[in-house]
Short mmCIF file of C-alpha atoms in Angstrom, two decimals:
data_model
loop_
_atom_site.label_atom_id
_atom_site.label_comp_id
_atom_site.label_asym_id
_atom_site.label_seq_id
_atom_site.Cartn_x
_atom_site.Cartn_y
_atom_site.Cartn_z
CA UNK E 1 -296.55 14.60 -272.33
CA UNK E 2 -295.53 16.96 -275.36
CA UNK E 3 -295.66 20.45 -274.69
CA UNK E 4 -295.43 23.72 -276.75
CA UNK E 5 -294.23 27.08 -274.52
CA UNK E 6 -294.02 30.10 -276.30
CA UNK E 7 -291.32 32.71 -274.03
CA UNK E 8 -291.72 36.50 -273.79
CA UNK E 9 -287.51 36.03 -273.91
CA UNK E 10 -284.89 34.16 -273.85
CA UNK E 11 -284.97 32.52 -270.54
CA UNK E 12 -281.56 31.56 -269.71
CA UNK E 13 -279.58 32.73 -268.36
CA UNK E 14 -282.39 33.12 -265.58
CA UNK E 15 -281.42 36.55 -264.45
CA UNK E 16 -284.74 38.55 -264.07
CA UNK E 17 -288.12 37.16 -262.25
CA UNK E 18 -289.88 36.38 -265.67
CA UNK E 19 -287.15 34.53 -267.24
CA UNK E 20 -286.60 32.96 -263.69
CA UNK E 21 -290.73 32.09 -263.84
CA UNK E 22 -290.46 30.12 -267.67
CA UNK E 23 -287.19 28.50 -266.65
CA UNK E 24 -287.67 26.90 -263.89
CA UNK E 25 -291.02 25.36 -264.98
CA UNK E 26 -288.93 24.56 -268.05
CA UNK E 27 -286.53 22.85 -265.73
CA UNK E 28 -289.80 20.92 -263.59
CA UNK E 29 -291.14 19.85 -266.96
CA UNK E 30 -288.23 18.21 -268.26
CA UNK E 31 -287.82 16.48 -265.22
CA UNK E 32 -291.05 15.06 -265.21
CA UNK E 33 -290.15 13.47 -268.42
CA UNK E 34 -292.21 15.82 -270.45
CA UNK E 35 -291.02 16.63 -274.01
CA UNK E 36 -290.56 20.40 -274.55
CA UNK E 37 -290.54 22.39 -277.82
CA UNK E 38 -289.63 25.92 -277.09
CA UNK E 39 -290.13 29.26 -279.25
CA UNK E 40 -288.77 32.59 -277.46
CA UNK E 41 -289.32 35.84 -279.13
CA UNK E 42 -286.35 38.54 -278.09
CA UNK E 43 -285.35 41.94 -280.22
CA UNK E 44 -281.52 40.77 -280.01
CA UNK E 45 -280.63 38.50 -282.65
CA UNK E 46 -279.84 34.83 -280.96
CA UNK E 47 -276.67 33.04 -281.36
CA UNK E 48 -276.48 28.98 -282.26
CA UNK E 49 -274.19 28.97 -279.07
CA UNK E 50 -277.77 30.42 -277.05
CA UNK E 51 -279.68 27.82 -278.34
CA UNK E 52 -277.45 25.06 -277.73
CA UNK E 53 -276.82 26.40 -274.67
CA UNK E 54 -280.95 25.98 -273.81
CA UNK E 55 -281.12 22.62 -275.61
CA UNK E 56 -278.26 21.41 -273.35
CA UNK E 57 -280.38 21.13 -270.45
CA UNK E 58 -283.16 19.17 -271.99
CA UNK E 59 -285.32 20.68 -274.63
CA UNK E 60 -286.30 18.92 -277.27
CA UNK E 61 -286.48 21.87 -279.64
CA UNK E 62 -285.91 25.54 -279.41
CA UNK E 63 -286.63 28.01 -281.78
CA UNK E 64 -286.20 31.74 -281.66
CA UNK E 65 -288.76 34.65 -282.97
CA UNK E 66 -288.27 38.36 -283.54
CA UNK E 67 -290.61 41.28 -282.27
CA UNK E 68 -292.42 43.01 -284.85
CA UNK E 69 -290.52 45.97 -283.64
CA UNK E 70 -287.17 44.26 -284.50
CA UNK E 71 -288.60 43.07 -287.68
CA UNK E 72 -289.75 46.94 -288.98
CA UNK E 73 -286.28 48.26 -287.93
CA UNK E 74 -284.85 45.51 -290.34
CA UNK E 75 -287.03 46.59 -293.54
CA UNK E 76 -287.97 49.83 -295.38
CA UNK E 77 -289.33 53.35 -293.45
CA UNK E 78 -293.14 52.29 -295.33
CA UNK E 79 -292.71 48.89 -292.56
CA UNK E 80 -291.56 51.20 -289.52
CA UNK E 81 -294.22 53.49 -289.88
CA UNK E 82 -296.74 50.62 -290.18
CA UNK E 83 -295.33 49.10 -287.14
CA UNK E 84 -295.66 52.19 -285.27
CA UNK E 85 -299.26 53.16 -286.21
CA UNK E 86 -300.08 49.64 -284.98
CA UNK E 87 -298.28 50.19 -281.94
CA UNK E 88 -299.94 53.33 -281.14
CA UNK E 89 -303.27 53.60 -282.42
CA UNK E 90 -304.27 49.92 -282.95
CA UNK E 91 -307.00 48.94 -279.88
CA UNK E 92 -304.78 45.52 -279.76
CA UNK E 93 -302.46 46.26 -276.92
CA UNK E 94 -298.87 46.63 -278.37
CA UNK E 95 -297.55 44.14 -275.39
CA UNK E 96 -299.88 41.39 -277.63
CA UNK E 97 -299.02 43.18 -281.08
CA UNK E 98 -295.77 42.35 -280.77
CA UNK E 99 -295.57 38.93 -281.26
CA UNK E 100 -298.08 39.12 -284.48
CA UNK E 101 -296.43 36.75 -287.11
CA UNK E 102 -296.53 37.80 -290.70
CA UNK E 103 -298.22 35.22 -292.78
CA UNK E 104 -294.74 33.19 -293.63
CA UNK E 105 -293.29 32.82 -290.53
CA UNK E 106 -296.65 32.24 -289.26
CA UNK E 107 -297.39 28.83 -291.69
CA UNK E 108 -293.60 27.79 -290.41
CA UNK E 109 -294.49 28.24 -287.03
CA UNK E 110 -298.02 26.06 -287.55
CA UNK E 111 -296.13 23.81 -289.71
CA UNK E 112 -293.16 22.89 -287.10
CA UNK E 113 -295.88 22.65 -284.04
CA UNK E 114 -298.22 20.23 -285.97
CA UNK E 115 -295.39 18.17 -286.78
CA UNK E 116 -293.92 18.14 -282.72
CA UNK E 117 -297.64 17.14 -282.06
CA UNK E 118 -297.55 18.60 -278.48
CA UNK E 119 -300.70 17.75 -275.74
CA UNK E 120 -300.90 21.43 -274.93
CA UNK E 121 -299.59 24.95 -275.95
CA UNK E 122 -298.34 27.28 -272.79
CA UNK E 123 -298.78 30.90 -273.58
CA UNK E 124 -296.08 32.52 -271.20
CA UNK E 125 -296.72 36.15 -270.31
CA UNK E 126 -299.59 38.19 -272.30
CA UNK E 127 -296.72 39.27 -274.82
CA UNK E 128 -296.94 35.56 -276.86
CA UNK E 129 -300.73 35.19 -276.67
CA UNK E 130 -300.62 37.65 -279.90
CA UNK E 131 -298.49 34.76 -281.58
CA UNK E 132 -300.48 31.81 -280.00
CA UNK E 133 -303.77 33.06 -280.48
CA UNK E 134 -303.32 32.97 -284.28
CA UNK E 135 -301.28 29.33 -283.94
CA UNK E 136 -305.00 27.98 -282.21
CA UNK E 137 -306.62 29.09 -284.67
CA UNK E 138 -305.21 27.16 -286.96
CA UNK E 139 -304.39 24.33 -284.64
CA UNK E 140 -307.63 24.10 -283.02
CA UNK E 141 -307.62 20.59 -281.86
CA UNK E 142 -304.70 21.73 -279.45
CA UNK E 143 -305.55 22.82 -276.45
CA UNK E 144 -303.99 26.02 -274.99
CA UNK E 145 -303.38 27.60 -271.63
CA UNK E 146 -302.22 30.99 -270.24
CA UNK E 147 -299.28 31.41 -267.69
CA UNK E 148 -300.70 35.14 -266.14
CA UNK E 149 -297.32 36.57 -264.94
CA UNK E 150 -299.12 40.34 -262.99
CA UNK E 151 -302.64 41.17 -263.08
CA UNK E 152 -301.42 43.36 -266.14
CA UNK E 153 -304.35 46.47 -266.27
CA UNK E 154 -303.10 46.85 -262.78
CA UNK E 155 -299.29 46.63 -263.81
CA UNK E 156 -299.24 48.95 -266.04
CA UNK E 157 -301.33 51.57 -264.01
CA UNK E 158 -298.62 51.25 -261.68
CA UNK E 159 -295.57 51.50 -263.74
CA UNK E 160 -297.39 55.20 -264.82
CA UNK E 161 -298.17 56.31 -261.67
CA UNK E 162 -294.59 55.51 -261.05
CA UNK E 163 -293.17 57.33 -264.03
CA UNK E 164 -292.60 60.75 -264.73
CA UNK E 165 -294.64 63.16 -266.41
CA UNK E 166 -294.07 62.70 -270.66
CA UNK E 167 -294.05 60.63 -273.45
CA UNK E 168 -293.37 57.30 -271.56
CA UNK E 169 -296.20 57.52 -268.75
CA UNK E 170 -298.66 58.49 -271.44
CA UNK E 171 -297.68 55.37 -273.04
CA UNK E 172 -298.36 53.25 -270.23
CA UNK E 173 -301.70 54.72 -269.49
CA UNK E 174 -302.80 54.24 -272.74
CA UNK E 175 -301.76 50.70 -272.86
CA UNK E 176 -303.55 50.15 -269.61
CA UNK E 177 -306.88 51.27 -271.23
CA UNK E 178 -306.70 49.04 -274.57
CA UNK E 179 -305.73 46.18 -271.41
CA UNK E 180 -308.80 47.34 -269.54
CA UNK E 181 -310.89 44.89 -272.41
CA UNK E 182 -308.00 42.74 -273.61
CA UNK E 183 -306.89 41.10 -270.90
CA UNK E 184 -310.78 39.90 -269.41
CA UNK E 185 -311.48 38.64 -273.02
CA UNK E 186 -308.16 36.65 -272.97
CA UNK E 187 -308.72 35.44 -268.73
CA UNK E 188 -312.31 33.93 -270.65
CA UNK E 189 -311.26 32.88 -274.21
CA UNK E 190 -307.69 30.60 -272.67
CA UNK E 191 -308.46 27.10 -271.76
CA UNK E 192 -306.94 27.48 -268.48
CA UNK E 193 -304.95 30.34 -266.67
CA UNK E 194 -302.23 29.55 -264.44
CA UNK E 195 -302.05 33.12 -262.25
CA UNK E 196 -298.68 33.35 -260.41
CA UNK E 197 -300.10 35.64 -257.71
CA UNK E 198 -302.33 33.92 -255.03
CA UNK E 199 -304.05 37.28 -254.74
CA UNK E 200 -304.70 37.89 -258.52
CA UNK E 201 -305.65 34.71 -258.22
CA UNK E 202 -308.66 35.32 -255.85
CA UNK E 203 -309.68 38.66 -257.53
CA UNK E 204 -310.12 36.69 -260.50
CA UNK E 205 -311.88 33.94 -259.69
CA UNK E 206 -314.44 36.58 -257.24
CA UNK E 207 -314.81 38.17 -260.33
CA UNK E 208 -316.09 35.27 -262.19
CA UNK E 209 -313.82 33.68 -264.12
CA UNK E 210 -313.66 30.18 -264.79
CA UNK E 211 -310.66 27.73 -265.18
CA UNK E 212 -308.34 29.54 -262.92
CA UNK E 213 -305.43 28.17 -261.21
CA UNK E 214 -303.15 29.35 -258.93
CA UNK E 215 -299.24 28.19 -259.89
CA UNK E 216 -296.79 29.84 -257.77
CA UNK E 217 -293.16 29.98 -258.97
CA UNK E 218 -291.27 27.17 -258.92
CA UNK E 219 -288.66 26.58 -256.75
CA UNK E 220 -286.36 23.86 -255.29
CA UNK E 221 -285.15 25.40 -251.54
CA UNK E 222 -281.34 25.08 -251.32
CA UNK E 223 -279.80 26.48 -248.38
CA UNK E 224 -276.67 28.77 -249.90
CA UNK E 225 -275.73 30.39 -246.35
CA UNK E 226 -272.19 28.91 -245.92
CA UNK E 227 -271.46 29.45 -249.45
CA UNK E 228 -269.49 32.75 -248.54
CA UNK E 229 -268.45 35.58 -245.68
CA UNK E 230 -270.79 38.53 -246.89
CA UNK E 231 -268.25 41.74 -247.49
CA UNK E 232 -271.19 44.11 -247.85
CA UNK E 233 -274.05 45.16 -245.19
CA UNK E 234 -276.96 45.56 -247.49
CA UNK E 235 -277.51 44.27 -250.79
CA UNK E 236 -280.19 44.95 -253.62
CA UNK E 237 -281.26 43.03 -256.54
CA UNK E 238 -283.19 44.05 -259.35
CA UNK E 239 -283.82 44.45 -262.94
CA UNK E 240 -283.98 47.98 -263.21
CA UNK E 241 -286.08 48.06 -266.51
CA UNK E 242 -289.26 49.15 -265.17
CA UNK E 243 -290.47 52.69 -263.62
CA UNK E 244 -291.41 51.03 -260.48
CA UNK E 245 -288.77 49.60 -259.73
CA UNK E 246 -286.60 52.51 -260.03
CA UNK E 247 -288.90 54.34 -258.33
CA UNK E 248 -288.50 51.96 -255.06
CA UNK E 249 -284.70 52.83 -255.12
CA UNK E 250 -285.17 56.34 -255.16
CA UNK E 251 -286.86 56.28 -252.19
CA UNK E 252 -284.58 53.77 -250.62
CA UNK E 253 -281.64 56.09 -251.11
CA UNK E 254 -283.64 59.21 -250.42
CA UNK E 255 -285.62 58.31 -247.19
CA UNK E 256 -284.67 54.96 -245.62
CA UNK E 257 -280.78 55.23 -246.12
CA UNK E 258 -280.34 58.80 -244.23
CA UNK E 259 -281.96 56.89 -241.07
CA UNK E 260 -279.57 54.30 -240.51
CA UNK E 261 -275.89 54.17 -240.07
CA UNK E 262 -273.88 56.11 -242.82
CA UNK E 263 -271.34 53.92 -242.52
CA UNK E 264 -272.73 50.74 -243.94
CA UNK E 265 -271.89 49.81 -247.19
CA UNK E 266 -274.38 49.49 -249.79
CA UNK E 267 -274.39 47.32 -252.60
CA UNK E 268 -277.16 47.50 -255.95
CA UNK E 269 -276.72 44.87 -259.16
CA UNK E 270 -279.27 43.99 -261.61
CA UNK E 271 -279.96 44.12 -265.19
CA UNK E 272 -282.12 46.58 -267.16
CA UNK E 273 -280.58 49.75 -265.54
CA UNK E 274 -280.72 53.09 -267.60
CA UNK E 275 -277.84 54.69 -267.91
CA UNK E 276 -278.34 57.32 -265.01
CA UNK E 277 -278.55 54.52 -262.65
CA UNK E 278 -275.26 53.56 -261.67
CA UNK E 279 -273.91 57.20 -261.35
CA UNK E 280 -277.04 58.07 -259.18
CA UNK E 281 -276.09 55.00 -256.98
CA UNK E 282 -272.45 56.29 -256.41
CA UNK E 283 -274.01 59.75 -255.72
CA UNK E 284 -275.53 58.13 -253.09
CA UNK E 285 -272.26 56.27 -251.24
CA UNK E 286 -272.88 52.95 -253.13
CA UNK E 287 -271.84 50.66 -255.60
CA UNK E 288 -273.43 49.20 -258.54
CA UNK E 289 -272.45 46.23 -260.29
CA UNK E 290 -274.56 45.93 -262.71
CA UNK E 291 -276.30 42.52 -264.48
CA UNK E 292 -274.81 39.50 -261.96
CA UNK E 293 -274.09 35.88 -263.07
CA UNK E 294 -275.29 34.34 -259.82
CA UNK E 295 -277.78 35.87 -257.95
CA UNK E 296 -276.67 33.30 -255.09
CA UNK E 297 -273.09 34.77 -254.71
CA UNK E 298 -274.80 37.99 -255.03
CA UNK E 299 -276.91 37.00 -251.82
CA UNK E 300 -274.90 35.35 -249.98
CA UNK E 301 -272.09 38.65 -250.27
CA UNK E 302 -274.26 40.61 -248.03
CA UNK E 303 -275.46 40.53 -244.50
CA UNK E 304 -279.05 41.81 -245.13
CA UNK E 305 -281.21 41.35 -248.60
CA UNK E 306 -283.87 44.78 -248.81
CA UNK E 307 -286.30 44.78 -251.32
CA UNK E 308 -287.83 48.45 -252.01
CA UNK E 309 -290.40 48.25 -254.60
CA UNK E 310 -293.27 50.33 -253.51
CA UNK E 311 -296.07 48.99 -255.89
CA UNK E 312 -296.24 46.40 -258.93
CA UNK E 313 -298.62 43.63 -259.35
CA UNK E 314 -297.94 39.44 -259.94
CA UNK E 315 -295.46 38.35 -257.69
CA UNK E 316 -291.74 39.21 -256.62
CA UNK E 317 -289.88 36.04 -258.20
CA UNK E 318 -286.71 36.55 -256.77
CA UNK E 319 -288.41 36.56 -253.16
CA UNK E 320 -287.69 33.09 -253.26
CA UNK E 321 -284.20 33.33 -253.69
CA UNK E 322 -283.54 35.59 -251.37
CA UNK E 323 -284.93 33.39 -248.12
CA UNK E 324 -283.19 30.56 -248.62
CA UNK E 325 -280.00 32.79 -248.90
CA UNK E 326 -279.66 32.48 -245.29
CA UNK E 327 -279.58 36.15 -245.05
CA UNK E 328 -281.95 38.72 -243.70
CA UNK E 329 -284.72 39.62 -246.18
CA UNK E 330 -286.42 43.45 -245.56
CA UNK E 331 -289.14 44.00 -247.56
CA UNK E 332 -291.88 46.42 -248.53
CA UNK E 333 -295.24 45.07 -248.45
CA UNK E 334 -295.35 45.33 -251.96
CA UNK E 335 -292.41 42.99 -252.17
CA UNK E 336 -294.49 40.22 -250.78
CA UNK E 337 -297.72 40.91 -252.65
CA UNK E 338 -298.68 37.15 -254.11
CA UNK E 339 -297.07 35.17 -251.92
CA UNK E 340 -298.91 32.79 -248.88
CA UNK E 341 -299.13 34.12 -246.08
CA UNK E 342 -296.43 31.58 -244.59
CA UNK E 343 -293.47 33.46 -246.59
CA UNK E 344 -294.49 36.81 -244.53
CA UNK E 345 -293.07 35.00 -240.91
CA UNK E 346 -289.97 34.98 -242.14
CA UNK E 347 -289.81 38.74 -243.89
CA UNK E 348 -289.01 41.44 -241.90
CA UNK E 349 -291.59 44.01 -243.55
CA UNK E 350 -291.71 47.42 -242.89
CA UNK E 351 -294.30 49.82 -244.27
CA UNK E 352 -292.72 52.97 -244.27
CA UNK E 353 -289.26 54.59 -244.44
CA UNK E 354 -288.48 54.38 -240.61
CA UNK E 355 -289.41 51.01 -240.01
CA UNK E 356 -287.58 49.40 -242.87
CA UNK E 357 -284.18 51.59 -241.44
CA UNK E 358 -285.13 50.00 -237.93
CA UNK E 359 -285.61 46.97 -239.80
CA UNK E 360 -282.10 46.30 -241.48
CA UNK E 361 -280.34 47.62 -238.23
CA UNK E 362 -282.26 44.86 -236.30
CA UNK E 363 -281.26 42.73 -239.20
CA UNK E 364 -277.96 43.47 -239.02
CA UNK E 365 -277.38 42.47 -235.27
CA UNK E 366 -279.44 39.44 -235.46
CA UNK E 367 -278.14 35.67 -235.81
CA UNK E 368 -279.19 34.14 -239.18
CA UNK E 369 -282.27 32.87 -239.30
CA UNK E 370 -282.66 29.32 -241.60
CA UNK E 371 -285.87 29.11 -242.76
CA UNK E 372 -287.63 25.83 -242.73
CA UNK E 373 -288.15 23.72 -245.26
CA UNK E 374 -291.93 23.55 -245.59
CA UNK E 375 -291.75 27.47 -246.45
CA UNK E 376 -291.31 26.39 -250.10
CA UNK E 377 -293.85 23.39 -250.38
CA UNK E 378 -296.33 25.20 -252.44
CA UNK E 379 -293.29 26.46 -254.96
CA UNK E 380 -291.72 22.79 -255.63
CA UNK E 381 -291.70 20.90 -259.00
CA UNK E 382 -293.88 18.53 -257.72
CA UNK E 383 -296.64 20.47 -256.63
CA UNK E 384 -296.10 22.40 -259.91
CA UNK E 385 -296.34 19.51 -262.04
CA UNK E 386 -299.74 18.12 -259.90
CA UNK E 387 -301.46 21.37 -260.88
CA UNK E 388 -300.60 21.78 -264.25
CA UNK E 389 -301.49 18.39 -265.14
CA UNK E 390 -305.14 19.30 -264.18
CA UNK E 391 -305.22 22.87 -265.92
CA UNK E 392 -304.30 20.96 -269.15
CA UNK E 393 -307.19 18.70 -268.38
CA UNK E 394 -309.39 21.14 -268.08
CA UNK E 395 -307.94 22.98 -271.37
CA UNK E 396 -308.97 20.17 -273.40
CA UNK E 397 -312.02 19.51 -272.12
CA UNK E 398 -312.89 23.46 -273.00
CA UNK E 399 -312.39 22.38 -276.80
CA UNK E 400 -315.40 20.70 -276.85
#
């Protein structure tokens, strides 16, 4: 099979739980002998040494796109203020905006994915269905589907309740509404959506939309346990981008961390942090490393994984990661949101400040705990590959 995947970003290297989502099914494609053209739209400017880098692995082609944003801050003040009026006070959400294509680079774009010839076009994230709506159009004998990475009306409801009072939650909340009618127009117009969450899943499909699938993240279980002797007692890993998630470490440090020992070392990486972040963490008695090349040393240097995040929507990709660490996962219950029910026995979840402190003290006395293969079934390449293979079915049946 031929496929065409349109990226929100750059997905290697595979450090945050969107970029880990497109990669590995990347990854489960080309090993399935699939043929992959890739576009990826980032606001940094890519190097030939990132796309090699991606085509080293096994992609047939990769090309790389520019946000409208990034393209207005190139040109003349007439183009800025155009892209911000769009932005603002366009009812097209400016998530989907974004990846508009101007007329030229939108024939190039047509022109290079009629030539590839793929079976089927993956939309990954609602950012590129701006782009790959207006490819379909003009490609219409392709079918296309939709990867759904958060129920996103609920996402960004969350990230403003999470924010503080200004410019930036009034931004959120206002691209929540133009959401509220994008995103069921776009759940009925794709040929098939592949929903990450098993619970966004359901609501979906009670709510009566057709051609849903549920696709977990992929991921091959690899016991990392022995890799290393942890040197820290807790560890978090994040990226820090969004207002929820920051919001989830406040609270950490401000009402589970005074209830257990003050003595235990504390340990916070990720990517995405504002610049406040690392000096709040070291206000707080711990260290912050920042972006991390392996999130598997990162695991496997601390005695007990917590995960804080307090609300969100899709799914938690780096769950995943974290149990077959080999160390002791404590979790909100919003860090499990998505997941089977299965991945819960083997999360210690605690849903509210004191239980999560009694939580990674228990943690911390406790043997390791290896958890069992079958965990990750419904998250391998093969059971990824199965599904998919039907969803594109059923896209281009829906062309007819």
């Amino acid at each position: 099979m031929r496929v065409t995947v349109f990226a929100f970003d750059l997905p290697y290297p595979a450090n945050s739980g969107g970029r880990l989502d497109i990669w590995s099914q990347l990854l489960a494609m080309i090993a399935a002998g699939y043929k992959v053209q890739l576009w990826c739209f980032t606001h940094a400017a890519a190097t030939t040494t990132d796309i090699d880098v991606l085509r080293s692995f096994g992609l047939e082609e990769v090309h790389v796109l520019a946000y409208t944003e990034t393209q207005a801050r190139k040109r003349s003040v007439v183009c800025r203020l155009g892209w911000l009026m769009q932005k603002f006070f366009s009812p097209m959400p400016s998530c989907v905006s974004g990846t508009n294509l101007n007329k030229h680079v939108r024939s190039s774009v047509v022109r290079e994915i009629d030539r590839f010839a793929p079976s089927v076009i993956v939309a990954h994230g609602i950012q590129t269905t701006g782009a790959v709506r207006s490819v379909v159009r003009r490609l219409p004998h392709i079918p296309w589907v939709y990867r759904s990475h958060n129920n996103e009306r609920n996402y960004y409801r969350e990230q403003a309740r999470a924010a503080e009072f200004g410019v930036k939650m009034l931004g959120l909340s206002w691209q929540r509404v133009r959401l509220a009618w994008y995103e069921p127009w776009l759940l009925r117009k794709a040929g098939a959506v592949l929903n990450i969450s098993k619970t966004e899943h359901e609501l979906f499909v009670s709510q009566g939309y057709e051609h849903q699938f549920w696709v977990p993240p992929v991921y091959t279980f690899y016991n990392c346990s022995e890799t290393r002797q942890p040197t820290w007692d807790v560890g978090i890993l994040s990226s820090w981008f969004a207002s929820q998630k920051q919001e989830g470490l406040r609270w950490f440090f401000e009402k589970v961390r005074p209830l257990f020992n003050p003595q235990l070392r504390v340990l916070v990486a990720g990517s995405g942090a504002p610049g406040w972040l690392k000096v709040y963490c070291e206000s707080k008695g711990a260290v912050f490393l920042g972006p991390v090349d392996s999130p598997t040393d990162f695991y496997s240097s601390s005695r007990v994984i917590v995960n804080p995040v307090l609300r969100g929507a899709g799914v938690n990709m780096k769950t995943m990661e974290m149990l077959s660490s080999g160390r002791a996962l404590v979790s909100t219950p919003a860090g499990m949101a998505g997941l089977p029910d299965g991945v819960a026995d083997w999360v210690r979840i605690g849903i509210n400040e004191i239980e999560m402190a009694k939580h990674i003290e228990d943690a911390l006395l406790a043997p390791p705990r290896v958890v069992p293969v079958s965990v990750f079934d419904p998250f391998s390449p093969k059971s990824f590959i199965a599904t998919f293979t039907v969803a594109c079915s059923v896209a281009r049946q829906n062309l007819g």
